[in-house]
Short mmCIF file of C-alpha atoms in Angstrom, two decimals:
data_model
loop_
_atom_site.label_atom_id
_atom_site.label_comp_id
_atom_site.label_asym_id
_atom_site.label_seq_id
_atom_site.Cartn_x
_atom_site.Cartn_y
_atom_site.Cartn_z
CA MET F 28 -7.17 -0.72 -21.75
CA ILE F 29 -5.36 -3.63 -20.35
CA GLU F 30 -1.65 -3.27 -19.47
CA SER F 31 0.86 -5.97 -20.33
CA SER F 32 3.28 -7.52 -18.16
CA ASN F 33 5.96 -4.89 -19.23
CA GLY F 34 3.75 -2.00 -18.37
CA GLY F 35 2.85 -0.99 -21.81
CA VAL F 36 -0.70 -1.27 -23.48
CA GLU F 37 -1.43 -4.71 -24.46
CA ILE F 38 -1.59 -5.62 -28.22
CA GLU F 39 -3.80 -8.51 -29.20
CA PHE F 40 -2.54 -10.79 -31.95
CA TRP F 41 -5.57 -12.46 -33.64
CA PHE F 42 -4.59 -15.33 -35.76
CA ASP F 43 -5.97 -18.53 -37.56
CA PRO F 44 -3.52 -21.40 -37.54
CA ALA F 45 -4.16 -21.86 -41.01
CA SER F 46 -3.44 -18.37 -42.08
CA SER F 47 -0.23 -18.14 -44.13
CA TYR F 48 0.69 -14.46 -43.35
CA SER F 49 0.05 -15.18 -39.49
CA TYR F 50 3.22 -17.44 -39.89
CA ILE F 51 5.27 -14.25 -40.63
CA ALA F 52 3.58 -12.41 -37.88
CA ALA F 53 4.03 -15.06 -35.19
CA ALA F 54 7.76 -15.16 -36.13
CA ASP F 55 8.11 -11.51 -35.87
CA LEU F 56 6.25 -11.31 -32.57
CA ALA F 57 8.34 -14.02 -31.02
CA GLY F 58 11.40 -11.99 -31.88
CA ILE F 59 9.92 -8.65 -30.46
CA GLU F 60 8.80 -10.53 -27.29
CA ALA F 61 12.46 -12.00 -26.98
CA ARG F 62 13.90 -8.55 -27.07
CA CYS F 63 11.12 -6.39 -25.29
CA GLY F 64 9.20 -8.80 -22.87
CA ALA F 65 5.61 -9.95 -23.14
CA MET F 66 3.71 -7.28 -25.26
CA PHE F 67 1.07 -9.38 -27.05
CA ARG F 68 -1.95 -11.43 -26.02
CA TYR F 69 -2.37 -14.20 -28.40
CA ARG F 70 -5.99 -14.74 -29.54
CA PRO F 71 -6.72 -17.79 -31.75
CA PHE F 72 -9.90 -17.62 -33.77
CA LEU F 73 -11.38 -19.29 -36.85
CA LEU F 74 -11.40 -17.39 -40.13
CA GLY F 75 -13.89 -20.06 -41.77
CA PRO F 76 -17.04 -18.53 -40.37
CA ILE F 77 -16.04 -14.94 -41.21
CA PHE F 78 -15.16 -16.14 -44.87
CA ALA F 79 -18.46 -17.87 -45.02
CA ALA F 80 -20.44 -14.77 -44.20
CA GLN F 81 -18.70 -13.10 -47.08
CA GLY F 82 -19.96 -15.99 -49.47
CA TRP F 83 -16.69 -17.68 -49.64
CA ASN F 84 -16.49 -21.45 -49.03
CA ASP F 85 -12.60 -21.52 -49.27
CA SER F 86 -9.67 -19.21 -48.64
CA PRO F 87 -9.74 -16.27 -50.96
CA PHE F 88 -6.35 -17.35 -52.10
CA ASN F 89 -7.82 -20.47 -53.52
CA LEU F 90 -10.97 -18.73 -54.84
CA TYR F 91 -8.73 -16.09 -56.63
CA PRO F 92 -6.01 -17.90 -58.16
CA GLY F 93 -3.91 -14.93 -59.26
CA LYS F 94 -3.96 -13.51 -55.70
CA GLY F 95 -3.12 -17.11 -54.49
CA ALA F 96 -0.13 -17.33 -56.75
CA TYR F 97 1.05 -14.03 -55.75
CA MET F 98 0.65 -14.76 -51.97
CA TRP F 99 2.99 -17.70 -52.22
CA ARG F 100 5.52 -15.63 -54.07
CA ASP F 101 5.13 -12.81 -51.61
CA LEU F 102 5.35 -15.35 -48.68
CA GLY F 103 8.47 -16.77 -50.14
CA ARG F 104 10.17 -13.50 -50.01
CA LEU F 105 9.02 -12.55 -46.67
CA CYS F 106 10.45 -15.99 -45.48
CA ALA F 107 13.70 -15.43 -47.24
CA ASP F 108 14.19 -12.04 -45.70
CA ARG F 109 13.64 -13.58 -42.33
CA LYS F 110 15.56 -16.84 -42.93
CA LEU F 111 12.46 -18.79 -42.05
CA PRO F 112 11.80 -22.12 -43.60
CA LEU F 113 8.91 -22.47 -46.13
CA ARG F 114 7.69 -25.61 -47.71
CA ARG F 115 4.20 -25.11 -49.50
CA PRO F 116 1.65 -27.24 -47.77
CA ARG F 117 0.27 -30.04 -49.70
CA GLN F 118 -3.06 -28.85 -48.21
CA PHE F 119 -4.06 -25.40 -47.79
CA PRO F 120 -5.81 -24.18 -45.64
CA ARG F 121 -5.47 -26.92 -43.16
CA ASN F 122 -8.40 -27.36 -40.64
CA SER F 123 -7.79 -24.85 -37.78
CA VAL F 124 -10.03 -26.28 -35.21
CA LEU F 125 -7.83 -28.69 -33.28
CA PRO F 126 -4.66 -26.62 -33.33
CA ALA F 127 -6.72 -23.58 -32.10
CA CYS F 128 -8.02 -25.54 -29.33
CA VAL F 129 -4.56 -26.77 -28.50
CA ALA F 130 -3.36 -23.17 -28.52
CA LEU F 131 -6.09 -21.99 -26.13
CA ILE F 132 -4.98 -24.73 -23.66
CA GLY F 133 -1.38 -23.77 -24.11
CA LEU F 134 -2.10 -20.10 -23.59
CA ASP F 135 -3.67 -21.06 -20.17
CA HIS F 136 -0.24 -22.56 -19.42
CA GLU F 137 3.15 -21.07 -20.02
CA TRP F 138 3.90 -22.82 -23.23
CA GLY F 139 1.12 -21.27 -25.61
CA LYS F 140 3.21 -18.76 -27.43
CA ARG F 141 5.93 -21.28 -28.01
CA PHE F 142 3.45 -23.68 -29.32
CA VAL F 143 1.99 -21.19 -31.70
CA THR F 144 5.26 -20.30 -33.17
CA ALA F 145 6.22 -24.05 -33.45
CA LEU F 146 2.68 -24.79 -35.05
CA PHE F 147 3.12 -22.20 -37.78
CA THR F 148 6.67 -23.39 -38.48
CA ALA F 149 5.44 -27.06 -38.74
CA ASN F 150 2.49 -26.07 -40.99
CA PHE F 151 4.26 -23.73 -43.46
CA GLY F 152 7.86 -24.54 -42.91
CA HIS F 153 7.79 -28.26 -42.92
CA ASP F 154 4.43 -29.31 -44.33
CA VAL F 155 3.35 -31.10 -41.17
CA ASP F 156 -0.26 -31.90 -41.05
CA THR F 157 -1.10 -29.65 -38.08
CA SER F 158 -4.94 -30.35 -38.52
CA SER F 159 -4.43 -33.86 -37.05
CA ALA F 160 -3.77 -35.16 -33.59
CA ALA F 161 -0.72 -37.03 -35.11
CA GLY F 162 0.90 -33.72 -36.39
CA LEU F 163 0.04 -31.70 -33.35
CA GLY F 164 1.48 -34.61 -31.17
CA GLU F 165 4.78 -34.15 -33.10
CA VAL F 166 4.87 -30.42 -32.66
CA LEU F 167 4.09 -30.84 -28.78
CA ARG F 168 6.74 -33.53 -28.29
CA ALA F 169 9.31 -31.34 -30.00
CA LEU F 170 8.59 -28.81 -27.46
CA GLY F 171 8.97 -31.36 -24.46
CA ILE F 172 5.23 -31.36 -23.94
CA ASP F 173 3.43 -34.64 -23.48
CA PRO F 174 0.66 -34.74 -26.13
CA GLU F 175 -1.71 -37.05 -24.61
CA PRO F 176 -3.26 -34.88 -21.76
CA VAL F 177 -3.32 -31.88 -23.96
CA LEU F 178 -5.22 -33.55 -26.90
CA ALA F 179 -7.62 -34.94 -24.52
CA ALA F 180 -8.20 -31.53 -22.97
CA ALA F 181 -8.57 -30.14 -26.55
CA ALA F 182 -11.30 -32.48 -27.24
CA ASP F 183 -13.44 -30.93 -24.37
CA PRO F 184 -16.54 -29.29 -25.67
CA GLY F 185 -15.85 -26.26 -23.35
CA VAL F 186 -12.65 -25.52 -25.23
CA ARG F 187 -14.43 -25.53 -28.50
CA ALA F 188 -17.09 -23.28 -27.10
CA ARG F 189 -14.28 -20.83 -26.12
CA LEU F 190 -13.03 -20.89 -29.59
CA ARG F 191 -16.39 -20.17 -30.85
CA ALA F 192 -16.85 -17.26 -28.42
CA SER F 193 -13.52 -15.91 -29.60
CA THR F 194 -14.51 -16.10 -33.23
CA GLU F 195 -17.81 -14.45 -32.47
CA GLU F 196 -15.93 -11.57 -30.51
CA ALA F 197 -13.52 -11.11 -33.68
CA ILE F 198 -16.53 -10.59 -35.77
CA ARG F 199 -18.21 -8.20 -33.26
CA ARG F 200 -14.96 -6.09 -33.18
CA GLY F 201 -14.63 -5.87 -36.84
CA ILE F 202 -11.84 -8.35 -37.56
CA PHE F 203 -12.31 -9.84 -41.26
CA GLY F 204 -8.83 -11.37 -41.89
CA ALA F 205 -5.61 -12.61 -40.17
CA PRO F 206 -3.23 -11.74 -38.84
CA SER F 207 -5.11 -8.80 -37.13
CA PHE F 208 -3.77 -6.63 -34.16
CA MET F 209 -5.98 -4.82 -31.81
CA VAL F 210 -5.02 -1.95 -29.53
CA GLY F 211 -8.24 -1.32 -27.48
CA GLU F 212 -10.63 -1.14 -30.16
CA GLU F 213 -8.23 0.12 -32.90
CA LEU F 214 -7.78 -2.57 -35.55
CA PHE F 215 -4.65 -3.05 -37.59
CA TRP F 216 -4.75 -5.68 -40.39
CA GLY F 217 -1.82 -7.61 -41.57
CA THR F 218 1.89 -8.20 -40.59
CA ASP F 219 2.50 -4.94 -42.45
CA ARG F 220 0.64 -3.10 -39.82
CA LEU F 221 2.47 -4.48 -36.90
CA GLU F 222 4.81 -1.47 -36.46
CA GLN F 223 1.93 0.92 -36.65
CA ALA F 224 0.12 -1.20 -34.01
CA ILE F 225 3.11 -1.01 -31.66
CA ARG F 226 3.48 2.79 -32.23
CA HIS F 227 -0.30 3.28 -31.45
CA ALA F 228 0.03 1.10 -28.32
CA GLY F 229 3.03 3.37 -27.24
CA ALA F 230 1.24 6.54 -27.81
CA VAL F 231 -1.76 5.14 -25.68
CA SER F 232 0.28 4.13 -22.86
CA ALA F 233 2.09 7.54 -22.71
CA LEU F 234 -1.36 9.06 -21.98
CA PRO F 235 -2.48 9.22 -18.31
CA LEU F 236 -4.81 6.40 -17.61
CA SER F 237 -8.38 7.51 -17.08
CA GLY F 238 -8.33 6.08 -13.41
CA GLU F 239 -5.59 8.53 -12.61
CA HIS F 240 -7.85 11.47 -13.02
CA GLY F 241 -10.38 10.14 -10.57
CA MET A 1 15.23 -5.16 -68.26
CA ILE A 2 15.02 -1.64 -68.91
CA GLU A 3 17.23 0.91 -67.39
CA SER A 4 15.87 4.02 -65.90
CA SER A 5 17.10 7.48 -66.47
CA ASN A 6 19.35 7.19 -63.29
CA GLY A 7 20.92 4.33 -64.34
CA GLY A 8 19.14 1.84 -62.17
CA VAL A 9 16.51 -0.96 -63.19
CA GLU A 10 13.18 0.69 -63.87
CA ILE A 11 10.20 -0.01 -61.50
CA GLU A 12 6.76 0.08 -63.26
CA PHE A 13 4.08 1.64 -60.93
CA TRP A 14 0.64 0.22 -62.17
CA PHE A 15 -2.15 2.30 -60.83
CA ASP A 16 -5.97 2.89 -61.42
CA PRO A 17 -6.95 6.47 -60.74
CA ALA A 18 -9.88 5.16 -58.70
CA SER A 19 -7.63 3.07 -56.22
CA SER A 20 -7.43 4.60 -52.72
CA TYR A 21 -4.20 2.91 -51.75
CA SER A 22 -2.68 4.27 -55.11
CA TYR A 23 -3.08 7.74 -53.83
CA ILE A 24 -0.40 6.88 -50.95
CA ALA A 25 1.85 5.21 -53.47
CA ALA A 26 1.78 8.13 -55.68
CA ALA A 27 2.64 10.44 -52.81
CA ASP A 28 5.47 8.27 -51.82
CA LEU A 29 6.90 7.97 -55.32
CA ALA A 30 6.99 11.51 -55.85
CA GLY A 31 8.91 12.01 -52.71
CA ILE A 32 11.31 9.35 -53.77
CA GLU A 33 11.82 10.67 -57.33
CA ALA A 34 12.37 14.23 -55.89
CA ARG A 35 15.32 12.90 -53.85
CA CYS A 36 16.55 10.17 -56.34
CA GLY A 37 15.55 11.11 -59.77
CA ALA A 38 13.13 9.22 -62.13
CA MET A 39 12.89 5.66 -61.08
CA PHE A 40 9.44 4.69 -61.81
CA ARG A 41 7.50 4.28 -65.22
CA TYR A 42 3.74 5.17 -64.53
CA ARG A 43 1.47 2.67 -65.90
CA PRO A 44 -2.26 3.61 -65.70
CA PHE A 45 -4.86 0.62 -66.12
CA LEU A 46 -8.31 -0.16 -65.17
CA LEU A 47 -9.08 -2.48 -62.38
CA GLY A 48 -12.68 -2.74 -63.43
CA PRO A 49 -12.19 -5.63 -65.91
CA ILE A 50 -9.97 -7.41 -63.56
CA PHE A 51 -12.55 -7.30 -60.81
CA ALA A 52 -15.33 -8.24 -63.28
CA ALA A 53 -13.23 -11.48 -64.24
CA GLN A 54 -13.36 -12.25 -60.24
CA GLY A 55 -17.19 -12.06 -60.49
CA TRP A 56 -17.06 -8.55 -58.66
CA ASN A 57 -19.07 -5.87 -60.12
CA ASP A 58 -17.93 -3.15 -57.68
CA SER A 59 -14.83 -2.49 -55.54
CA PRO A 60 -14.28 -5.32 -52.91
CA PHE A 61 -14.20 -2.35 -50.39
CA ASN A 62 -17.90 -1.81 -51.21
CA LEU A 63 -18.72 -5.44 -51.71
CA TYR A 64 -17.17 -6.46 -48.41
CA PRO A 65 -18.31 -3.67 -45.85
CA GLY A 66 -15.96 -4.82 -43.07
CA LYS A 67 -13.07 -4.61 -45.24
CA GLY A 68 -14.17 -1.22 -46.73
CA ALA A 69 -14.66 0.34 -43.17
CA TYR A 70 -11.07 -0.67 -42.19
CA MET A 71 -9.65 0.65 -45.60
CA TRP A 72 -10.90 4.24 -44.95
CA ARG A 73 -9.64 4.04 -41.33
CA ASP A 74 -6.45 2.55 -42.46
CA LEU A 75 -6.13 5.11 -45.34
CA GLY A 76 -6.76 7.92 -42.54
CA ARG A 77 -3.78 6.73 -40.65
CA LEU A 78 -1.56 6.47 -43.56
CA CYS A 79 -2.38 10.10 -44.73
CA ALA A 80 -2.01 11.28 -41.07
CA ASP A 81 1.55 9.71 -41.13
CA ARG A 82 2.31 11.64 -44.26
CA LYS A 83 0.54 14.67 -43.71
CA LEU A 84 -1.59 14.07 -46.84
CA PRO A 85 -5.10 15.64 -47.02
CA LEU A 86 -8.06 13.04 -46.93
CA ARG A 87 -11.66 13.84 -47.51
CA ARG A 88 -13.77 10.56 -48.16
CA PRO A 89 -14.95 10.91 -51.72
CA ARG A 90 -18.80 11.06 -51.96
CA GLN A 91 -18.42 8.58 -54.71
CA PHE A 92 -16.01 5.63 -54.59
CA PRO A 93 -14.73 4.24 -56.85
CA ARG A 94 -15.02 7.16 -59.39
CA ASN A 95 -14.85 6.06 -63.00
CA SER A 96 -11.31 5.73 -63.99
CA VAL A 97 -11.55 5.82 -67.94
CA LEU A 98 -11.18 9.61 -68.65
CA PRO A 99 -8.58 10.33 -65.99
CA ALA A 100 -6.41 7.28 -67.05
CA CYS A 101 -6.54 8.64 -70.60
CA VAL A 102 -5.54 12.05 -69.57
CA ALA A 103 -2.68 10.42 -67.53
CA LEU A 104 -1.57 8.55 -70.65
CA ILE A 105 -1.46 11.70 -72.56
CA GLY A 106 0.45 13.51 -69.91
CA LEU A 107 2.94 10.73 -69.57
CA ASP A 108 3.73 11.37 -73.19
CA HIS A 109 4.85 14.82 -72.22
CA GLU A 110 6.66 16.04 -69.19
CA TRP A 111 3.70 16.72 -66.98
CA GLY A 112 2.41 13.16 -66.59
CA LYS A 113 3.85 12.35 -63.12
CA ARG A 114 2.81 15.67 -61.79
CA PHE A 115 -0.78 15.33 -63.10
CA VAL A 116 -1.09 11.82 -61.59
CA THR A 117 -0.05 13.14 -58.13
CA ALA A 118 -2.34 16.04 -58.31
CA LEU A 119 -5.24 13.73 -59.76
CA PHE A 120 -5.03 11.33 -56.64
CA THR A 121 -4.96 14.49 -54.24
CA ALA A 122 -8.05 15.94 -55.84
CA ASN A 123 -9.99 12.73 -55.77
CA PHE A 124 -9.00 11.52 -52.38
CA GLY A 125 -7.83 14.77 -50.52
CA HIS A 126 -10.42 17.23 -51.72
CA ASP A 127 -13.27 15.00 -53.24
CA VAL A 128 -13.14 16.67 -56.64
CA ASP A 129 -15.18 14.62 -59.32
CA THR A 130 -12.11 13.43 -61.31
CA SER A 131 -14.39 11.27 -63.49
CA SER A 132 -15.57 14.27 -65.18
CA ALA A 133 -14.06 16.72 -67.77
CA ALA A 134 -14.93 19.51 -65.35
CA GLY A 135 -13.03 18.05 -62.40
CA LEU A 136 -10.10 17.06 -64.64
CA GLY A 137 -10.12 20.59 -66.07
CA GLU A 138 -9.66 21.90 -62.64
CA VAL A 139 -6.75 19.74 -61.87
CA LEU A 140 -5.05 20.62 -65.16
CA ARG A 141 -5.62 24.21 -64.77
CA ALA A 142 -4.05 24.26 -61.29
CA LEU A 143 -0.87 22.56 -62.88
CA GLY A 144 -0.96 25.52 -65.56
CA ILE A 145 -1.95 23.06 -68.42
CA ASP A 146 -4.77 24.31 -70.79
CA PRO A 147 -7.43 21.60 -70.36
CA GLU A 148 -9.06 21.96 -73.82
CA PRO A 149 -6.69 20.31 -75.97
CA VAL A 150 -5.72 17.65 -73.54
CA LEU A 151 -9.38 16.66 -72.88
CA ALA A 152 -9.99 16.54 -76.71
CA ALA A 153 -7.06 14.34 -77.27
CA ALA A 154 -8.24 12.07 -74.24
CA ALA A 155 -11.61 11.44 -76.12
CA ASP A 156 -9.44 10.11 -79.10
CA PRO A 157 -10.40 6.18 -79.56
CA GLY A 158 -6.59 5.62 -79.99
CA VAL A 159 -5.99 6.48 -76.49
CA ARG A 160 -8.81 4.44 -75.12
CA ALA A 161 -7.30 1.50 -77.20
CA ARG A 162 -3.96 2.14 -75.38
CA LEU A 163 -5.62 1.90 -72.08
CA ARG A 164 -7.39 -1.12 -73.10
CA ALA A 165 -4.06 -2.72 -74.19
CA SER A 166 -2.29 -1.68 -70.84
CA THR A 167 -5.07 -3.38 -68.90
CA GLU A 168 -4.74 -6.55 -71.03
CA GLU A 169 -0.92 -6.46 -70.22
CA ALA A 170 -1.66 -6.04 -66.58
CA ILE A 171 -3.89 -9.30 -66.76
CA ARG A 172 -1.23 -11.17 -68.78
CA ARG A 173 1.54 -10.10 -66.21
CA GLY A 174 -0.57 -11.33 -63.32
CA ILE A 175 -1.59 -8.06 -61.83
CA PHE A 176 -4.75 -8.34 -59.77
CA GLY A 177 -4.83 -5.16 -57.87
CA ALA A 178 -3.34 -1.65 -57.42
CA PRO A 179 -1.02 -0.13 -56.78
CA SER A 180 1.14 -2.90 -58.05
CA PHE A 181 5.01 -2.63 -58.76
CA MET A 182 6.83 -4.63 -61.41
CA VAL A 183 10.59 -5.17 -61.77
CA GLY A 184 10.96 -7.20 -64.86
CA GLU A 185 8.37 -9.81 -64.34
CA GLU A 186 8.62 -9.80 -60.45
CA LEU A 187 5.35 -8.42 -59.07
CA PHE A 188 5.03 -6.45 -55.78
CA TRP A 189 1.30 -5.73 -54.82
CA GLY A 190 0.60 -2.80 -52.28
CA THR A 191 2.28 0.17 -51.06
CA ASP A 192 3.73 -1.97 -48.57
CA ARG A 193 5.83 -3.75 -50.87
CA LEU A 194 7.37 -0.56 -52.27
CA GLU A 195 10.51 -0.82 -50.37
CA GLN A 196 10.92 -4.46 -51.37
CA ALA A 197 10.45 -3.47 -55.13
CA ILE A 198 13.25 -0.81 -54.80
CA ARG A 199 15.43 -3.29 -52.97
CA HIS A 200 14.84 -5.93 -55.67
CA ALA A 201 15.68 -3.42 -58.50
CA GLY A 202 18.87 -2.43 -56.76
CA ALA A 203 19.87 -6.12 -56.54
CA VAL A 204 18.90 -6.76 -60.14
CA SER A 205 20.76 -3.54 -61.42
CA ALA A 206 23.82 -4.68 -59.41
CA LEU A 207 24.10 -7.85 -61.63
CA PRO A 208 25.97 -7.47 -64.92
CA LEU A 209 23.47 -7.01 -67.60
CA SER A 210 23.02 -10.04 -69.87
CA GLY A 211 24.21 -8.13 -72.89
CA GLU A 212 27.56 -7.61 -71.24
CA HIS A 213 28.31 -11.13 -71.48
CA GLY A 214 27.99 -11.47 -75.18
#
C-alpha cells in the first residue's frame, strides 16, 4: 500500500480523457481534494485497446444506441446536479492519445490534476476538440501554461511508451472501463463507487501497516 | 402520470428475475416500502430478447469475463453493506420465464412483492434453482402460499403473452438493462439511480397535475 500525502491510503483514479463519466469523476475528485488534500493518484490510460480486446471497434455507447442515448441523458442529470456545463461533443469519443500524454507530463509537474479537470470540462462542457494540439493549446493557455514545450514533450516516443505501459498495467489489474478506482488491488468501477472506494481506503489505512509488526 | 397509493407519483421497477443487481434493488425497495408505503409498481420482464437484439446470446457478465468477475465482487460488497446473503449461483443467468410468470400472478394478488423479494434471495442468496417448478414451489411454500394452483396458472399461455407484452413495452420505452426505474417516461438505470428516481418522482408530484389546470 502507498500512503498519500495526507497520510491516508492512496486511491488511484484511472481515466481515459474520452470517457464521459470520467468527466463527472474528475469534477468530484477535484472537489474532494480541495476539502481533504491530495488523496488520489491520477492514472491516464487508453480504453481503446481494452474495448478492442472485447471485439468492440468503437465506444459501447455508440455500438449500443439505446445505452448511448441513456448515457447522454444520465450525464445531463449528473451535470445538472453538480452545476457542471455540458455540451454534447460533436465527436465522441475523441482520440485520447495526445491529451493522455499531456496529462502524463502535467502529472510529473504540479499542474497535472488541474489540467485533467480542465481537459474534461473542455471536451464535455464546451465541445473543444481536445484530441488536437490546437484544442489542447487552448486548455493549457487558459491554465497559464505555455503549450509549446508541453506539446513538444508530449510527442516524445518515451511518453507514448509510458501511456502504453499504463494501459497494459490497467489490463493486468482487471480494469475494463473508466472511471475506475483502485485501492491496492481492490477495483471500484464507476463514479457511483467513489464513496465505497474512499470508505475502503479509510478502513485499510486504519489497520496497522504490515511493516509495523516487524 | 399515475399516482401511487401514498399519493406520490408512481415509480416503475423493471426487473428480470435473473438479474443480479435487481436482487439489490428489490431488497432496497422492500425496505423503502416498509418505511414509506407502496411507492413502486413492480414490472417483471425478460432481458433475453433485449440482449439478443444487441447480438448477445448470453449475459454480458458471461460474454465479458472481466466485467463478470468484477460484478460478482461488487455484488459481494453491496450484499455485505446490506447484510444480505450471497451464494454465487451454480447457474447464471437462470431462465427467467417461469419465475417472471409467477411474479405476474402474485402481483395480481397481495403477495407479489413479497414473492419477488423472496425469489431474488433464493436465487442469489441461497442458490435455489428458481427457474424450476420445484425451486419456485419451495419459495412459495416458505411464504405460506400453496404452489400448485399458482404454478398451474403460471403455465397459462395468457400469462406468457402478458410477459411478452411487458418485454415489448420495455423495449419501446428504451429499457436496455435491469434494474430500471421509470418515472413517467424518464428512465433511470441501475440500483445506483434509485435515489435520483425517487427525487425525480417527488419533484414531479410537487407540480400541479395537468388535470388540475382544466
